[in-house]
């Protein structure tokens, strides 16, 4: 348990880490089930449930019809009386179809029943922009989910988090949305060999630094780390990188503490800037530590456009590590 | 059905009628806020079906027209009224209101305000029952207009695909808010629509509680025996508008008069009187007793109960002290 520090580690790919968490939680509790499109016989589009259909059977590793609102609602209903469903929505773009059940039921049922009923479901979904998938398969929807009270939102940036967040989410009594990234399933990383439950709140300092804080989450943590290396090497700027793996609730004290150390902040998000993670983190900085700032916070975001098919247009629409470097250079005037 | 049960049902339905009429008054008096959807005219549906169910084990879920179903399924009428009065003593602690009556200890799994929302939730409850290998079933009441939502088709498909123990009860009151069914729905007979999913179904007079009970008994036996879902369409009528904000101008008065002659309470009362099991005086005495109970117990309880503390406004958003939020016990 805990942070897994000092534990024996295994190197796993991201999808293997997610698969292992599924396997262990299915094995731990007979009321855990997995449901979604192609999660059974096929083993999941990104192999997150590979082999589990054979191991646990079709009643617990359930291939659903392509009915996102229906099967999400079914999972939520099952969770009312003791089932612990892990619902995979094949692509986060399809989660729009399930918003009614996620927002109107899962997020609100505890409150509107006066605490009598809870919906301990996990909804996990690959999102983000991959390569040339076009406008309707490139949504970055974390900002939509994190705006709804009653729902937890987490987004792993590495296999260790992917494994530990899923395991905690299954056992937590709140509905948890896990935002994964289509480009990260083959990423390798160290995962504790023993059971490891990652906290569903907080943030992690992945690179300490004194001059500026780069806030990232999910894939943008990696852009921040690349940018931090470039800034250190070429400009002598030491950036602290904070991984906001929990988007709701956001780690207000973690954000405040880092900005209090560095006095500067850049928020890096893969999504459009409007009503996003960057805007929210900036608001928290304003509320928590405005007078610690030596410069106005900056966000690095996608352009406010639907994602184009053309490769050059797509690349232009999205931020990358160079954009982060440029934002920091501009902030320091170097 | 035994005579004693018929008499009890008459009393329960009359209580439901008077309860809802008193809600109307309380709304006009501004003791009830928000939206209020009332049930008069449809009492035989909830009472006939739930009379046939297993009171100690089955689950019930429905839409926003939910007070009567909750009371029939064991909710304390005083606590239902207190909920409408937005009090801490309400079934949902004053956080839900008329459309969100929950009484989970009695397996009344809620009133939901999105038309068609409970279809998949009911299938999910049935899925969990199936995983536990239970003999109980889930009964889902919704209106005819809900069947035009995608969740209807998605849920019927999955319920039959996995043979889930769920009974869907369609209370067909002929109007979706203010639009008559033949103006919104290509197939007016709702029971026919589930044949597309190989779900057995029946259409029944929803004004005759004995007929409803009989049809529901057959349906429930089917579901409980493990043969999968069943769908009953009950033909009924609501006397009031869709909600209190509905002027009810879209219906012909002749149509309303026609349905008032088929009132479920009057029909059962007259049958009992004709058969010599009840006198008119018995009935008026019962009515007086019910009105007194509602006024002196239900309304007094709701009126005198405290409101929630405003300092508790952020309770019940998330689980309190859930160890897994911190990654388990350190």
XYZ file of C-alpha atoms in Angstrom:
664
model
C 0.000 0.000 0.000
C 1.007 3.633 0.250
C 3.376 5.150 -2.263
C 5.154 1.975 -3.164
C 8.488 3.472 -2.101
C 11.132 0.904 -1.408
C 8.971 -1.740 -3.021
C 10.233 -4.210 -5.560
C 9.383 -2.788 -8.971
C 8.469 -4.406 -12.255
C 8.745 -2.696 -15.605
C 5.383 -2.754 -17.339
C 3.834 -1.073 -20.282
C 0.941 1.246 -19.484
C -1.641 -1.191 -20.880
C -0.110 -4.049 -18.913
C -0.395 -1.996 -15.733
C -4.081 -1.267 -16.403
C -4.694 -4.898 -17.250
C -3.001 -6.069 -14.049
C -5.149 -3.729 -11.943
C -8.291 -5.141 -13.601
C -7.103 -8.696 -13.033
C -6.276 -8.180 -9.360
C -9.504 -6.348 -8.553
C -11.628 -8.949 -10.389
C -9.825 -11.606 -8.409
C -10.193 -9.741 -5.103
C -13.961 -9.194 -5.164
C -16.595 -11.295 -6.966
C -18.811 -8.207 -7.320
C -16.230 -6.419 -9.495
C -17.133 -6.552 -13.170
C -15.781 -4.989 -16.336
C -18.041 -3.839 -19.119
C -17.644 -2.040 -22.400
C -17.344 -2.421 -26.128
C -14.954 -5.256 -27.093
C -13.579 -5.700 -23.576
C -14.398 -9.415 -23.532
C -13.538 -11.704 -26.415
C -11.301 -9.096 -28.050
C -9.641 -8.097 -24.772
C -10.078 -4.357 -25.180
C -9.056 -2.007 -27.963
C -5.908 -1.158 -25.997
C -5.603 -4.629 -24.419
C -6.631 -3.373 -20.986
C -8.667 -6.541 -20.357
C -6.681 -9.027 -22.441
C -7.321 -12.613 -21.322
C -9.719 -11.650 -18.553
C -12.796 -12.880 -20.403
C -11.358 -16.401 -20.390
C -10.340 -16.087 -16.758
C -13.523 -14.569 -15.246
C -16.249 -15.414 -17.743
C -18.749 -13.498 -19.829
C -20.900 -12.499 -16.844
C -18.092 -10.446 -15.283
C -16.120 -9.338 -18.334
C -18.985 -8.156 -20.432
C -19.008 -7.245 -24.095
C -21.706 -4.602 -24.356
C -23.688 -3.401 -27.325
C -22.624 -0.014 -28.697
C -25.011 1.821 -26.371
C -22.867 4.126 -24.253
C -25.616 5.820 -22.252
C -27.400 2.507 -21.759
C -24.489 0.413 -20.546
C -23.077 3.234 -18.428
C -26.484 3.592 -16.770
C -26.632 -0.175 -16.323
C -23.269 -0.153 -14.565
C -24.382 2.704 -12.331
C -27.588 0.869 -11.418
C -25.626 -2.286 -10.602
C -23.362 -0.258 -8.319
C -26.392 0.811 -6.244
C -26.687 -2.635 -4.698
C -23.133 -3.830 -4.281
C -21.606 -4.374 -7.713
C -18.290 -2.614 -8.407
C -18.359 -2.004 -12.160
C -15.378 -0.823 -14.159
C -16.919 0.686 -17.285
C -14.665 1.168 -20.278
C -15.799 3.746 -22.792
C -13.796 2.820 -25.861
C -12.971 6.400 -26.801
C -13.677 9.420 -24.671
C -15.446 11.003 -27.624
C -18.220 8.460 -27.110
C -18.583 9.518 -23.475
C -20.659 12.461 -24.656
C -23.411 9.906 -25.256
C -23.204 8.736 -21.653
C -23.135 12.187 -20.062
C -26.766 11.918 -18.980
C -26.107 8.891 -16.804
C -22.689 10.063 -15.593
C -23.751 13.590 -14.671
C -27.443 13.238 -13.875
C -27.211 9.951 -12.000
C -23.721 8.915 -10.860
C -22.560 12.365 -9.797
C -25.794 13.404 -8.089
C -27.417 10.346 -6.588
C -25.597 10.488 -3.247
C -26.559 14.116 -2.799
C -30.152 14.021 -3.946
C -30.872 10.905 -1.888
C -29.543 12.608 1.241
C -26.625 10.180 1.413
C -28.715 6.996 1.141
C -27.440 5.789 -2.204
C -24.003 5.866 -3.791
C -22.673 4.956 -7.209
C -19.219 3.404 -6.770
C -18.486 3.016 -10.470
C -15.220 3.498 -12.299
C -15.499 4.910 -15.784
C -12.228 4.760 -17.656
C -11.661 5.972 -21.139
C -8.834 6.682 -23.528
C -8.890 10.252 -24.694
C -6.538 12.836 -26.049
C -5.432 13.476 -29.582
C -3.627 10.633 -31.315
C -2.481 10.783 -34.939
C -4.898 12.062 -37.584
C -8.019 10.568 -36.041
C -10.064 13.584 -37.026
C -12.416 15.846 -35.134
C -14.724 13.217 -33.675
C -11.990 10.937 -32.340
C -9.684 13.538 -30.818
C -11.635 15.021 -27.930
C -9.918 16.037 -24.734
C -12.796 15.942 -22.297
C -11.204 16.012 -18.850
C -12.246 19.634 -18.386
C -15.877 18.688 -18.935
C -15.797 15.967 -16.282
C -13.897 18.006 -13.710
C -16.554 20.701 -13.757
C -19.205 18.456 -12.220
C -19.644 18.183 -8.450
C -19.935 14.644 -7.124
C -17.500 13.055 -9.558
C -13.799 12.341 -9.005
C -11.509 12.779 -11.995
C -8.011 11.334 -12.199
C -5.642 11.071 -15.137
C -2.502 8.929 -14.978
C 0.746 10.027 -16.598
C 2.630 6.728 -16.201
C 2.054 2.990 -15.666
C 2.469 3.208 -11.882
C -0.308 5.769 -11.603
C -2.482 3.922 -14.129
C -2.246 0.784 -12.010
C -2.613 2.357 -8.583
C -5.321 4.852 -9.506
C -7.522 2.162 -11.030
C -7.158 -0.055 -7.967
C -8.079 2.770 -5.576
C -10.912 3.895 -7.829
C -12.490 0.427 -7.793
C -12.538 0.388 -3.993
C -13.523 4.023 -3.450
C -17.245 4.603 -2.875
C -17.426 7.615 -5.200
C -17.856 7.531 -8.964
C -14.392 8.003 -10.496
C -13.642 8.994 -14.069
C -10.187 7.903 -15.248
C -8.925 9.803 -18.253
C -6.224 7.842 -20.109
C -4.409 8.713 -23.336
C -4.455 6.815 -26.588
C -0.781 7.505 -27.250
C 0.448 6.299 -23.870
C -0.564 2.617 -23.735
C 2.847 1.388 -24.893
C 4.812 3.647 -22.550
C 7.004 1.680 -20.147
C 7.476 2.414 -16.485
C 8.078 0.907 -13.089
C 5.124 -0.479 -11.157
C 5.348 -2.009 -7.663
C 5.169 -5.774 -7.804
C 2.895 -5.852 -4.764
C -0.564 -4.346 -4.399
C -0.308 -0.582 -4.704
C -3.134 1.896 -4.220
C -2.461 5.391 -5.512
C -4.195 8.308 -3.726
C -7.121 9.755 -5.666
C -6.305 13.265 -4.455
C -3.097 15.298 -4.417
C -0.296 15.903 -6.902
C 3.288 14.756 -7.401
C 6.494 16.731 -7.805
C 8.148 14.883 -10.669
C 11.062 17.286 -11.058
C 12.052 19.761 -8.377
C 13.112 23.241 -9.458
C 13.407 26.770 -8.098
C 12.633 29.149 -10.953
C 9.216 28.310 -12.403
C 6.518 25.663 -11.936
C 5.269 23.745 -14.963
C 1.895 22.176 -14.182
C 0.972 19.210 -16.360
C -1.272 16.165 -16.255
C -1.457 12.981 -18.279
C 0.505 13.437 -21.549
C 1.408 17.056 -20.866
C 3.544 15.996 -17.886
C 5.948 14.577 -20.484
C 6.006 17.792 -22.477
C 6.751 19.634 -19.243
C 9.653 17.278 -18.421
C 11.120 17.667 -21.916
C 10.757 21.428 -21.671
C 12.371 21.471 -18.220
C 15.427 19.650 -19.572
C 15.750 22.076 -22.499
C 15.321 25.093 -20.226
C 17.970 23.801 -17.842
C 20.431 22.942 -20.594
C 20.062 26.007 -22.779
C 18.924 28.762 -20.439
C 19.905 27.756 -16.929
C 16.282 27.916 -15.840
C 15.367 25.227 -13.304
C 11.720 24.329 -13.698
C 9.695 22.382 -11.154
C 7.273 19.970 -12.798
C 4.044 19.161 -10.932
C 1.901 16.228 -12.049
C -1.759 17.042 -11.420
C -2.926 13.436 -11.674
C -6.072 14.390 -9.718
C -8.126 16.921 -11.646
C -11.113 16.828 -9.345
C -10.700 17.726 -6.641
C -7.574 19.695 -7.637
C -4.702 19.852 -5.142
C -5.033 23.463 -3.989
C -2.294 23.222 -1.380
C 0.109 21.462 -3.756
C -0.403 24.223 -6.319
C 0.037 26.929 -3.688
C 3.160 25.370 -2.180
C 4.912 25.045 -5.522
C 4.112 28.579 -6.682
C 5.217 29.849 -3.271
C 8.598 28.203 -3.954
C 9.051 29.283 -7.580
C 6.861 32.402 -7.858
C 6.043 31.621 -11.488
C 3.582 29.251 -13.132
C 2.942 27.784 -16.569
C 0.010 25.384 -16.982
C 0.245 22.952 -19.875
C -2.911 21.320 -21.208
C -3.619 19.321 -24.338
C -7.142 20.712 -24.570
C -8.518 23.989 -25.838
C -8.008 26.847 -23.360
C -11.649 27.743 -22.814
C -12.944 26.702 -19.372
C -10.039 24.338 -18.917
C -7.477 23.014 -16.461
C -5.241 26.028 -17.131
C -8.013 28.469 -16.332
C -8.861 26.573 -13.165
C -5.261 26.341 -11.911
C -4.813 30.061 -12.607
C -7.910 30.796 -10.551
C -6.529 28.702 -7.692
C -3.194 30.550 -7.876
C -5.094 33.843 -7.731
C -7.091 32.705 -4.753
C -4.283 30.977 -2.848
C -1.020 32.816 -3.517
C -1.453 35.839 -5.793
C 1.115 37.923 -3.883
C 3.777 35.225 -4.292
C 3.799 35.766 -8.052
C 6.699 37.438 -9.828
C 5.007 37.148 -13.230
C 1.516 36.620 -14.595
C 0.766 32.893 -14.941
C 0.628 31.579 -18.487
C -1.198 28.637 -20.001
C -0.032 26.579 -22.942
C -3.058 25.020 -24.615
C -4.356 23.724 -27.904
C -5.819 26.204 -30.338
C -9.549 26.703 -29.992
C -10.423 24.569 -33.046
C -11.866 21.101 -33.708
C -8.910 18.810 -34.374
C -8.115 18.688 -38.106
C -7.238 15.555 -40.075
C -4.297 17.055 -41.977
C -1.063 16.263 -40.150
C 0.436 19.753 -40.310
C -2.809 21.383 -39.247
C -3.166 18.894 -36.424
C 0.374 19.535 -35.194
C -0.245 23.277 -35.329
C -3.457 22.964 -33.329
C -1.734 21.119 -30.457
C 0.833 22.306 -27.933
C 4.195 20.575 -27.420
C 7.382 20.887 -25.380
C 8.713 23.678 -27.606
C 5.626 25.758 -26.894
C 6.305 25.291 -23.187
C 9.943 26.383 -23.632
C 8.815 29.442 -25.578
C 6.246 30.372 -22.923
C 8.898 30.192 -20.188
C 11.488 32.118 -22.236
C 8.955 34.826 -22.868
C 8.138 34.967 -19.164
C 11.840 35.416 -18.313
C 12.597 37.628 -21.345
C 15.372 35.320 -22.555
C -57.634 -11.469 -4.462
C -58.924 -11.800 -0.918
C -61.677 -9.465 0.269
C -59.505 -8.085 3.065
C -56.803 -7.233 0.533
C -59.299 -5.463 -1.731
C -60.499 -3.367 1.182
C -56.941 -2.552 2.174
C -56.113 -1.592 -1.400
C -59.145 0.676 -1.512
C -57.892 2.416 1.597
C -54.327 2.668 0.274
C -55.487 4.129 -3.032
C -57.773 6.601 -1.335
C -54.933 7.576 0.964
C -52.711 8.109 -2.090
C -55.401 10.264 -3.719
C -55.899 12.430 -0.640
C -52.146 12.675 -0.083
C -51.620 14.004 -3.600
C -54.559 16.400 -3.348
C -53.103 17.734 -0.121
C -49.759 18.198 -1.924
C -51.589 20.351 -4.447
C -52.928 22.559 -1.656
C -49.532 22.717 0.018
C -48.006 23.814 -3.265
C -50.572 26.586 -3.627
C -49.837 27.560 -0.020
C -46.126 27.669 -1.040
C -45.144 25.036 1.475
C -43.901 22.896 -1.426
C -41.550 24.421 -3.985
C -39.997 23.452 -7.271
C -41.734 21.045 -9.596
C -44.577 18.836 -8.425
C -45.975 15.983 -10.551
C -49.128 14.419 -9.126
C -50.576 10.923 -9.498
C -54.406 11.159 -9.123
C -56.131 8.967 -11.669
C -53.254 6.496 -11.937
C -53.415 4.897 -8.466
C -54.369 1.429 -9.662
C -51.108 1.120 -11.607
C -48.683 1.402 -8.687
C -50.981 -0.388 -6.257
C -51.952 -3.261 -8.529
C -48.401 -4.010 -9.640
C -46.711 -3.624 -6.277
C -49.416 -5.662 -4.548
C -48.188 -8.565 -6.673
C -44.504 -8.009 -5.833
C -42.380 -9.275 -2.937
C -42.589 -6.414 -0.444
C -39.619 -7.660 1.567
C -37.162 -8.253 -1.246
C -37.961 -6.626 -4.593
C -36.524 -3.311 -5.782
C -38.605 -0.441 -7.171
C -37.402 2.492 -9.243
C -39.344 5.167 -11.095
C -39.480 8.645 -12.545
C -40.360 11.999 -10.961
C -44.057 11.113 -10.355
C -42.911 9.063 -7.441
C -44.628 9.815 -4.103
C -47.266 7.119 -4.326
C -44.894 4.373 -5.455
C -42.593 5.181 -2.531
C -45.412 5.086 0.010
C -46.761 1.823 -1.383
C -43.234 0.419 -1.097
C -42.971 1.252 2.575
C -41.883 4.872 2.808
C -43.411 6.724 5.767
C -45.922 9.219 4.297
C -44.901 11.752 6.936
C -41.299 11.589 5.712
C -42.386 11.835 2.083
C -44.379 14.974 2.894
C -41.455 16.302 4.952
C -39.284 15.840 1.874
C -41.741 17.907 -0.167
C -41.600 20.506 2.603
C -37.774 20.440 2.181
C -37.134 19.318 5.738
C -34.195 17.466 7.280
C -36.643 14.731 8.336
C -37.636 14.104 4.718
C -36.833 10.743 3.165
C -34.002 12.380 1.197
C -33.158 14.854 3.993
C -34.658 17.738 2.048
C -31.957 17.468 -0.636
C -34.100 15.697 -3.207
C -37.597 17.141 -3.324
C -40.670 15.796 -5.054
C -38.823 14.313 -8.025
C -36.151 12.575 -5.931
C -37.887 10.465 -3.300
C -35.475 7.760 -2.096
C -36.104 5.171 0.622
C -33.236 2.785 0.150
C -33.777 0.734 3.330
C -37.097 -0.317 1.770
C -35.440 -0.829 -1.640
C -37.194 2.150 -3.133
C -34.295 3.188 -5.352
C -35.469 6.589 -6.302
C -37.296 9.007 -8.363
C -35.342 10.398 -11.298
C -36.109 13.520 -13.255
C -34.667 12.715 -16.670
C -37.348 11.030 -18.749
C -36.122 7.504 -19.513
C -33.173 7.687 -17.109
C -34.263 4.766 -14.900
C -34.476 2.213 -17.763
C -30.764 1.281 -17.636
C -30.526 1.792 -13.873
C -33.240 -0.845 -13.400
C -31.417 -3.202 -15.745
C -28.265 -2.598 -13.697
C -29.969 -3.384 -10.404
C -31.216 -6.566 -12.071
C -27.676 -7.344 -13.253
C -26.374 -7.060 -9.678
C -29.226 -9.297 -8.449
C -28.217 -11.824 -11.102
C -24.562 -11.686 -9.975
C -25.673 -12.388 -6.395
C -27.951 -15.188 -7.649
C -30.868 -13.580 -5.811
C -34.545 -14.403 -6.319
C -35.626 -10.776 -6.068
C -36.484 -8.654 -9.101
C -36.390 -5.003 -10.022
C -39.606 -3.234 -11.012
C -39.285 -0.070 -13.060
C -42.265 2.249 -13.558
C -42.098 4.843 -16.326
C -44.520 6.764 -18.494
C -45.343 6.136 -22.123
C -43.335 9.115 -23.331
C -40.133 7.679 -21.849
C -40.276 4.983 -24.506
C -39.174 7.499 -27.115
C -35.816 7.905 -25.419
C -32.769 6.010 -26.616
C -32.366 4.486 -23.154
C -35.609 2.549 -23.711
C -34.204 0.706 -26.721
C -30.698 0.348 -25.295
C -32.051 -1.081 -22.040
C -34.623 -3.430 -23.583
C -31.881 -4.824 -25.790
C -29.493 -5.466 -22.898
C -32.220 -6.700 -20.524
C -33.215 -9.393 -23.003
C -29.687 -10.109 -24.213
C -28.659 -11.003 -20.650
C -32.139 -12.129 -19.464
C -32.105 -9.760 -16.515
C -34.749 -10.036 -13.774
C -36.498 -6.748 -14.453
C -40.157 -5.875 -14.935
C -40.830 -2.709 -16.889
C -44.207 -1.140 -16.200
C -45.382 1.464 -18.684
C -47.996 3.770 -17.203
C -49.553 4.982 -20.425
C -51.447 8.147 -19.519
C -51.646 9.156 -23.180
C -49.660 12.394 -22.862
C -45.953 13.201 -22.870
C -46.076 16.467 -20.938
C -48.650 18.218 -23.166
C -48.345 16.234 -26.389
C -50.865 13.464 -27.068
C -49.274 10.079 -27.743
C -50.444 9.747 -31.356
C -48.777 13.066 -32.144
C -45.391 11.970 -30.756
C -45.236 8.231 -31.236
C -45.453 6.193 -34.433
C -46.602 3.028 -32.665
C -49.273 3.997 -30.153
C -49.624 0.567 -28.502
C -46.551 0.556 -26.312
C -46.582 -3.164 -25.509
C -45.909 -3.892 -29.183
C -42.650 -1.997 -29.185
C -40.736 -4.486 -27.013
C -41.519 -7.328 -29.397
C -38.565 -5.979 -31.387
C -36.412 -7.249 -28.513
C -38.257 -10.562 -27.969
C -39.551 -9.347 -24.610
C -42.968 -10.746 -23.702
C -45.523 -8.066 -22.958
C -49.146 -7.347 -22.153
C -51.531 -4.424 -22.314
C -54.014 -4.046 -19.471
C -56.660 -1.693 -18.158
C -54.723 0.449 -15.715
C -57.870 1.718 -13.967
C -58.939 -1.641 -12.586
C -56.631 -2.572 -9.740
C -57.697 -6.211 -9.770
C -56.876 -6.587 -13.439
C -53.547 -4.852 -12.909
C -52.775 -7.179 -10.015
C -53.575 -10.221 -12.125
C -51.473 -9.096 -15.068
C -48.606 -8.147 -12.763
C -48.717 -11.502 -10.979
C -48.238 -13.283 -14.285
C -45.451 -10.902 -15.328
C -43.635 -11.135 -12.009
C -43.793 -14.927 -12.018
C -42.201 -14.869 -15.451
C -39.382 -12.567 -14.358
C -38.754 -14.323 -11.040
C -38.543 -17.706 -12.701
C -35.382 -16.567 -14.491
C -36.878 -16.169 -17.954
C -35.757 -12.569 -18.269
C -37.565 -9.253 -18.585
C -41.264 -8.578 -19.076
C -43.112 -5.419 -20.098
C -46.615 -4.392 -19.037
C -48.475 -1.456 -20.532
C -51.211 -0.052 -18.279
C -53.776 2.243 -19.894
C -54.409 5.084 -17.502
C -55.022 8.812 -17.195
C -53.722 11.606 -15.011
C -56.354 14.025 -13.841
C -54.039 16.964 -13.406
C -51.534 18.524 -15.739
C -48.061 17.078 -16.207
C -46.834 19.239 -13.333
C -48.149 22.176 -11.350
C -46.869 24.547 -14.009
C -49.068 22.879 -16.638
C -52.346 24.687 -17.346
C -53.743 21.463 -18.805
C -55.338 23.365 -21.711
C -54.469 20.763 -24.329
C -57.039 18.127 -23.359
C -60.726 17.999 -24.284
C -63.061 18.246 -21.303
C -65.114 15.401 -22.795
C -62.044 13.179 -22.689
C -61.472 14.079 -19.047
C -65.127 13.329 -18.186
C -64.892 9.976 -19.931
C -61.865 8.960 -17.871
C -63.343 10.263 -14.623
C -66.096 7.671 -15.042
C -63.387 5.030 -14.930
C -61.829 6.275 -11.726
C -59.843 3.427 -10.133
C -60.971 4.200 -6.592
C -64.653 4.674 -7.427
C -64.659 1.518 -9.552
C -63.288 -0.616 -6.705
C -65.531 1.116 -4.139
C -68.681 0.514 -6.169
C -67.783 -3.099 -6.781
C -67.345 -3.674 -3.055
C -70.643 -1.906 -2.325
C -72.498 -3.857 -5.031
C -71.173 -7.118 -3.618
C -72.360 -6.094 -0.156
C -68.879 -5.898 1.370
C -68.907 -2.166 2.003
C -71.462 0.524 2.735
C -71.376 4.114 1.577
C -70.980 5.086 5.206
C -67.980 2.771 5.593
C -66.394 4.582 2.685
C -67.097 8.122 3.921
C -65.878 7.154 7.380
C -62.679 5.790 5.836
C -62.257 8.986 3.857
C -62.723 11.151 6.941
C -60.222 9.048 8.842
C -57.664 9.394 6.034
C -58.154 13.147 5.760
C -57.665 13.451 9.524
C -54.526 11.313 9.396
C -53.052 13.405 6.602
C -53.861 16.675 8.325
C -53.017 15.742 11.895
C -50.057 13.448 11.378
C -48.556 13.913 7.931
C -48.888 17.679 7.548
C -48.152 18.410 11.193
C -44.971 16.325 11.034
C -43.834 18.027 7.841
C -44.672 21.521 9.086
C -43.040 21.138 12.460
C -39.870 19.422 11.272
C -36.638 21.418 11.117
C -34.985 22.469 7.894
C -31.481 21.202 7.101
C -28.626 23.223 8.613
C -27.151 25.460 5.934
C -23.711 24.510 7.248
C -24.388 20.996 5.921
C -24.783 22.123 2.304
C -21.551 20.423 1.249
C -22.350 17.056 2.848
C -23.235 14.083 0.601
C -21.278 15.351 -2.415
C -18.590 12.707 -1.959
C -18.111 9.821 0.450
C -16.956 10.929 3.879
C -13.535 9.680 5.035
C -13.170 7.073 2.310
C -9.730 5.514 2.979
C -9.126 4.688 -0.690
C -9.012 8.411 -1.504
C -5.697 8.406 0.361
C -4.585 5.156 -1.250
C -5.904 2.866 1.479
C -4.814 2.419 5.065
C -1.191 3.579 5.290
